[in-house]
């Protein structure tokens, strides 16, 4: 099948499916200037191992070093803008061709693009909370302390160390993952966009979909079981799919 035939097929699958979900990963945000983990050459994995630095035990053992290593990378996400791929998914939801987005990303770009039903299964960068008394603060409260030299940033109420509301390695997944898993039980078509499908338990979600389409620059372990695989850039593919839908 050539590229145009694949785009037509994806448009048809979307039109036919009564319950479609998208599952997105770091690859959907690379076109917004945020590096992913596993792209060869540019992925963060080529520079350091997140499994070692972004862990709960690293945060508990030495919170100041944890923030020195990680915070800059996370706060840089806040200036990023949604790209054509995020916008296309928001548009598909508006047109009732997509029920919602399950995202592994913490960058908030789906909501910024206008998607309404979004499960952020690895958390987000809007808030943080005290590890002792659990009081919640906007993320800026933590960042402002760090930038003015208070490291680790601390709770105003009890002095406990603050942590971001992102899922770190060794953390259990939260409520959003539970809801995403539930939504998957009625999923007819799952469209994976920009994920290497290597981070569990999210990488097991395609198992629950009746049909599977994968848009990812590189092969994934799920390609063989997918109904459709497109190894191209997400922004272009989803823009082309919107155009193909208009012609159906
Ligand atoms: P990953 O880095 O493991 O895989 C990304 C995949 O996207 C790669 O296979 C790559 O080939 C593909 N890709 C890159 N650019 C693309 C493009 N323009 N179009 C289509 N495909 C493209 O990412 P993952 O599967 O999401 O797992 C990494 C973990 O890292 C996730 O848990 C996520 O929470 C976290 N993370 C998040 C962000 C973010 O919030 N934007 C950034 C880096 C890492
Ligand atoms: Zn506290």
Short mmCIF file of C-alpha atoms and ligand atoms in Angstrom, two decimals:
data_model
loop_
_atom_site.label_atom_id
_atom_site.label_comp_id
_atom_site.label_asym_id
_atom_site.label_seq_id
_atom_site.Cartn_x
_atom_site.Cartn_y
_atom_site.Cartn_z
CA UNK A 1 0.00 0.00 0.00
CA UNK A 2 1.42 3.42 -0.85
CA UNK A 3 1.19 6.50 1.41
CA UNK A 4 -1.99 7.91 -0.15
CA UNK A 5 -3.75 4.56 0.11
CA UNK A 6 -2.81 4.34 3.77
CA UNK A 7 -4.18 7.84 4.43
CA UNK A 8 -7.45 6.90 2.71
CA UNK A 9 -7.69 3.70 4.72
CA UNK A 10 -7.12 5.55 8.01
CA UNK A 11 -9.80 8.09 7.07
CA UNK A 12 -12.22 5.25 6.34
CA UNK A 13 -11.39 3.42 9.58
CA UNK A 14 -12.04 6.64 11.51
CA UNK A 15 -15.33 7.25 9.73
CA UNK A 16 -16.54 3.70 10.37
CA UNK A 17 -15.49 3.30 13.99
CA UNK A 18 -18.06 4.18 16.63
CA UNK A 19 -15.51 4.52 19.42
CA UNK A 20 -12.02 5.69 18.54
CA UNK A 21 -9.27 6.62 20.96
CA UNK A 22 -5.81 8.03 20.32
CA UNK A 23 -2.78 6.94 22.32
CA UNK A 24 0.03 9.46 22.08
CA UNK A 25 3.64 9.56 23.20
CA UNK A 26 6.64 11.86 23.14
CA UNK A 27 6.88 11.57 19.33
CA UNK A 28 3.76 13.69 18.81
CA UNK A 29 5.51 16.62 20.50
CA UNK A 30 8.89 16.51 18.75
CA UNK A 31 7.47 18.80 16.03
CA UNK A 32 6.77 21.27 18.86
CA UNK A 33 10.48 21.24 19.74
CA UNK A 34 10.33 18.82 22.69
CA UNK A 35 12.81 15.96 22.36
CA UNK A 36 11.45 12.44 22.86
CA UNK A 37 13.25 9.64 24.69
CA UNK A 38 14.14 7.12 22.02
CA UNK A 39 14.62 8.82 18.63
CA UNK A 40 18.14 7.94 17.44
CA UNK A 41 20.54 10.89 17.83
CA UNK A 42 18.08 13.43 19.26
CA UNK A 43 16.23 11.44 21.94
CA UNK A 44 16.98 12.29 25.58
CA UNK A 45 17.99 8.67 26.11
CA UNK A 46 21.15 9.36 24.09
CA UNK A 47 22.20 11.92 26.75
CA UNK A 48 21.16 10.31 30.05
CA UNK A 49 19.10 7.44 31.38
CA UNK A 50 15.75 8.69 32.71
CA UNK A 51 15.26 5.37 34.49
CA UNK A 52 18.13 6.41 36.76
CA UNK A 53 17.51 10.15 37.23
CA UNK A 54 13.71 10.51 37.13
CA UNK A 55 12.88 8.04 39.88
CA UNK A 56 11.09 8.28 43.20
CA UNK A 57 14.15 6.93 45.01
CA UNK A 58 16.41 9.57 43.40
CA UNK A 59 13.97 12.28 44.54
CA UNK A 60 13.80 10.93 48.09
CA UNK A 61 17.53 10.26 48.40
CA UNK A 62 18.69 13.68 47.23
CA UNK A 63 15.86 16.04 46.21
CA UNK A 64 18.18 18.98 45.47
CA UNK A 65 20.17 16.96 42.92
CA UNK A 66 16.93 15.55 41.50
CA UNK A 67 15.71 19.09 40.76
CA UNK A 68 19.08 20.26 39.45
CA UNK A 69 19.06 17.38 36.95
CA UNK A 70 15.39 17.30 35.94
CA UNK A 71 13.62 20.61 36.48
CA UNK A 72 15.14 22.57 33.62
CA UNK A 73 14.09 19.88 31.09
CA UNK A 74 10.51 19.93 32.38
CA UNK A 75 10.07 23.68 32.67
CA UNK A 76 11.26 24.11 29.09
CA UNK A 77 8.11 22.25 27.98
CA UNK A 78 5.90 25.06 29.26
CA UNK A 79 6.82 27.43 26.40
CA UNK A 80 6.04 24.85 23.68
CA UNK A 81 3.09 25.29 21.31
CA UNK A 82 0.80 22.52 19.99
CA UNK A 83 1.63 21.40 16.44
CA UNK A 84 -0.47 20.18 13.51
CA UNK A 85 -0.79 16.69 15.02
CA UNK A 86 -2.20 17.92 18.35
CA UNK A 87 -4.52 20.25 16.45
CA UNK A 88 -5.75 17.49 14.16
CA UNK A 89 -6.66 15.28 17.13
CA UNK A 90 -8.57 18.17 18.73
CA UNK A 91 -10.43 18.69 15.47
CA UNK A 92 -11.29 14.97 15.18
CA UNK A 93 -12.76 15.11 18.68
CA UNK A 94 -14.80 18.19 17.76
CA UNK A 95 -16.14 16.33 14.75
CA UNK A 96 -17.00 13.34 16.95
CA UNK A 97 -14.63 11.07 15.08
CA UNK A 98 -12.46 10.68 18.18
CA UNK A 99 -13.70 10.01 21.68
CA UNK A 100 -10.56 11.04 23.55
CA UNK A 101 -6.79 11.02 23.87
CA UNK A 102 -4.74 8.85 26.20
CA UNK A 103 -1.36 10.55 26.44
CA UNK A 104 1.92 9.57 28.02
CA UNK A 105 3.10 13.16 27.65
CA UNK A 106 3.32 15.60 30.50
CA UNK A 107 3.65 18.68 28.28
CA UNK A 108 -0.06 19.63 28.30
CA UNK A 109 -0.10 20.24 24.53
CA UNK A 110 -3.29 18.26 23.84
CA UNK A 111 -5.29 20.51 26.15
CA UNK A 112 -3.57 23.60 24.74
CA UNK A 113 -4.66 22.45 21.25
CA UNK A 114 -8.28 22.21 22.42
CA UNK A 115 -8.73 18.48 23.12
CA UNK A 116 -11.32 18.09 25.88
CA UNK A 117 -11.20 14.41 26.83
CA UNK A 118 -7.58 13.77 27.70
CA UNK A 119 -6.20 11.18 30.09
CA UNK A 120 -2.70 12.23 31.12
CA UNK A 121 -1.54 8.86 32.35
CA UNK A 122 1.96 10.07 33.28
CA UNK A 123 0.73 13.27 34.92
CA UNK A 124 1.20 16.91 33.95
CA UNK A 125 3.16 20.06 34.75
CA UNK A 126 0.37 22.30 36.02
CA UNK A 127 0.71 21.54 39.73
CA UNK A 128 2.95 20.06 42.39
CA UNK A 129 2.35 18.88 45.95
CA UNK A 130 4.02 18.48 49.34
CA UNK A 131 5.34 14.95 49.91
CA UNK A 132 4.49 15.22 53.64
CA UNK A 133 1.13 17.03 54.06
CA UNK A 134 -0.01 16.64 50.39
CA UNK A 135 -0.93 20.34 50.02
CA UNK A 136 -1.18 21.23 46.33
CA UNK A 137 0.44 24.28 44.68
CA UNK A 138 0.67 25.62 41.12
CA UNK A 139 3.94 24.44 39.53
CA UNK A 140 5.25 28.03 39.49
CA UNK A 141 5.40 27.97 43.29
CA UNK A 142 8.06 25.26 43.04
CA UNK A 143 9.87 26.76 40.06
CA UNK A 144 10.07 30.24 41.63
CA UNK A 145 11.71 28.81 44.76
CA UNK A 146 14.19 26.81 42.69
CA UNK A 147 15.06 29.83 40.54
CA UNK A 148 15.65 32.00 43.59
CA UNK A 149 18.04 29.45 45.09
CA UNK A 150 15.78 27.41 47.41
CA UNK A 151 16.62 23.84 46.47
CA UNK A 152 14.83 21.58 47.19
CA UNK A 153 11.64 23.66 46.99
CA UNK A 154 9.53 23.30 50.15
CA UNK A 155 5.94 23.45 51.37
CA UNK A 156 4.80 26.75 52.86
CA UNK A 157 2.67 24.99 55.44
CA UNK A 158 4.87 22.20 56.85
CA UNK A 159 8.32 22.58 55.25
CA UNK A 160 8.07 19.20 53.47
CA UNK A 161 9.78 18.73 50.10
CA UNK A 162 7.59 19.48 47.09
CA UNK A 163 7.25 17.12 44.15
CA UNK A 164 5.77 17.54 40.69
CA UNK A 165 2.52 15.85 39.75
CA UNK A 166 4.24 13.78 37.10
CA UNK A 167 4.58 10.03 37.26
CA UNK A 168 8.21 9.12 37.94
CA UNK A 169 9.78 5.75 37.40
CA UNK A 170 8.82 3.55 40.40
CA UNK A 171 5.54 5.50 40.85
CA UNK A 172 2.23 3.68 40.45
CA UNK A 173 0.03 5.07 37.67
CA UNK A 174 -2.83 7.27 38.84
CA UNK A 175 -6.54 7.76 38.33
CA UNK A 176 -6.18 8.82 34.68
CA UNK A 177 -4.66 5.47 33.78
CA UNK A 178 -7.55 3.68 35.46
CA UNK A 179 -10.08 5.75 33.44
CA UNK A 180 -8.11 5.28 30.22
CA UNK A 181 -8.09 1.52 30.76
CA UNK A 182 -11.84 1.60 31.28
CA UNK A 183 -12.36 3.65 28.11
CA UNK A 184 -10.29 1.08 26.22
CA UNK A 185 -12.81 -1.68 26.98
CA UNK A 186 -15.23 -0.21 24.42
CA UNK A 187 -12.52 0.97 22.01
CA UNK A 188 -13.12 -0.09 18.44
CA UNK A 189 -10.18 1.71 16.86
CA UNK A 190 -7.00 2.81 18.61
CA UNK A 191 -4.74 5.26 16.77
CA UNK A 192 -1.25 5.32 18.25
CA UNK A 193 0.65 8.53 17.47
CA UNK A 194 4.36 9.01 18.23
CA UNK A 195 5.05 6.31 20.76
CA UNK A 196 7.70 3.62 20.71
CA UNK A 197 5.23 1.49 22.73
CA UNK A 198 7.98 0.37 25.03
CA UNK A 199 6.90 1.92 28.33
CA UNK A 200 4.62 -0.38 30.34
CA UNK A 201 1.85 -0.61 31.39
CA UNK A 202 0.71 1.86 28.69
CA UNK A 203 2.35 -0.24 25.98
CA UNK A 204 -0.12 -3.04 26.80
CA UNK A 205 -3.19 -0.90 25.97
CA UNK A 206 -3.28 -1.78 22.22
CA UNK A 207 -4.17 -5.32 23.26
CA UNK A 208 -7.64 -4.11 24.17
CA UNK A 209 -8.40 -2.42 20.83
CA UNK A 210 -10.35 -4.25 18.13
CA UNK A 211 -8.52 -2.34 15.40
CA UNK A 212 -5.12 -0.71 15.64
CA UNK A 213 -3.50 2.00 13.53
CA UNK A 214 0.04 3.18 14.27
CA UNK A 215 1.55 6.47 13.13
CA UNK A 216 5.19 6.47 14.22
CA UNK A 217 8.42 7.39 12.46
CA UNK A 218 10.03 4.13 13.48
CA UNK A 219 8.84 0.53 13.90
CA UNK A 220 7.21 -0.50 17.17
CA UNK A 221 6.73 -3.93 18.77
CA UNK A 222 3.01 -3.68 17.84
CA UNK A 223 3.49 -3.10 14.08
CA UNK A 224 2.94 -6.73 13.14
CA UNK A 225 -0.40 -6.88 14.89
CA UNK A 226 -1.64 -3.51 13.59
CA UNK A 227 -4.25 -3.13 10.84
CA UNK A 228 -2.36 -0.13 9.51
CA UNK A 229 1.14 1.25 10.09
CA UNK A 230 2.42 4.59 8.79
CA UNK A 231 6.12 5.34 9.40
CA UNK A 232 5.93 9.07 8.72
CA UNK A 233 5.77 12.31 10.71
CA UNK A 234 2.62 12.70 12.77
CA UNK A 235 1.85 16.32 11.78
CA UNK A 236 1.81 15.58 8.07
CA UNK A 237 -0.06 12.28 8.39
CA UNK A 238 -2.86 13.69 10.52
CA UNK A 239 -3.17 16.79 8.34
CA UNK A 240 -3.51 14.52 5.31
CA UNK A 241 -6.07 12.35 7.10
CA UNK A 242 -8.23 15.41 7.85
CA UNK A 243 -8.11 16.35 4.16
CA UNK A 244 -9.01 12.78 3.13
CA UNK A 245 -11.97 12.77 5.53
CA UNK A 246 -13.37 15.86 3.84
CA UNK A 247 -13.47 13.99 0.54
CA UNK A 248 -15.28 10.92 1.91
P1 LIG B 1 9.58 7.42 22.99
O1 LIG B 1 10.62 8.50 23.03
O2 LIG B 1 9.92 6.10 23.59
O3 LIG B 1 9.16 7.16 21.49
C1 LIG B 1 8.80 8.21 20.65
C2 LIG B 1 8.56 7.64 19.29
O4 LIG B 1 8.05 8.67 18.48
C3 LIG B 1 9.81 7.10 18.60
O5 LIG B 1 9.60 5.76 18.20
C4 LIG B 1 10.00 8.02 17.37
O6 LIG B 1 10.38 7.31 16.22
C5 LIG B 1 8.63 8.60 17.19
N1 LIG B 1 8.61 9.96 16.64
C6 LIG B 1 9.44 11.00 16.92
N2 LIG B 1 9.06 12.10 16.26
C7 LIG B 1 7.95 11.75 15.52
C8 LIG B 1 7.10 12.46 14.64
N3 LIG B 1 7.30 13.74 14.34
N4 LIG B 1 6.05 11.77 14.09
C9 LIG B 1 5.85 10.46 14.36
N5 LIG B 1 6.63 9.75 15.20
C10 LIG B 1 7.66 10.40 15.78
O7 LIG B 1 8.27 8.04 23.63
P2 LIG B 1 7.09 7.34 24.43
O8 LIG B 1 6.66 6.07 23.81
O9 LIG B 1 6.10 8.42 24.70
O10 LIG B 1 7.75 6.95 25.84
C11 LIG B 1 8.60 7.85 26.50
C12 LIG B 1 8.19 8.30 27.89
O11 LIG B 1 8.78 9.57 28.05
C13 LIG B 1 6.73 8.52 28.08
O12 LIG B 1 6.41 7.91 29.27
C14 LIG B 1 6.55 10.04 28.23
O13 LIG B 1 5.82 10.30 29.42
C15 LIG B 1 7.94 10.57 28.50
N6 LIG B 1 8.29 11.79 27.75
C16 LIG B 1 7.36 12.77 27.55
C17 LIG B 1 7.67 13.89 26.81
C18 LIG B 1 6.61 14.94 26.62
O14 LIG B 1 5.79 15.18 27.52
N7 LIG B 1 6.56 15.59 25.46
C19 LIG B 1 8.94 14.03 26.24
C20 LIG B 1 9.90 13.00 26.47
C21 LIG B 1 9.54 11.88 27.23
ZN1 LIG B 2 3.39 20.24 53.53
#
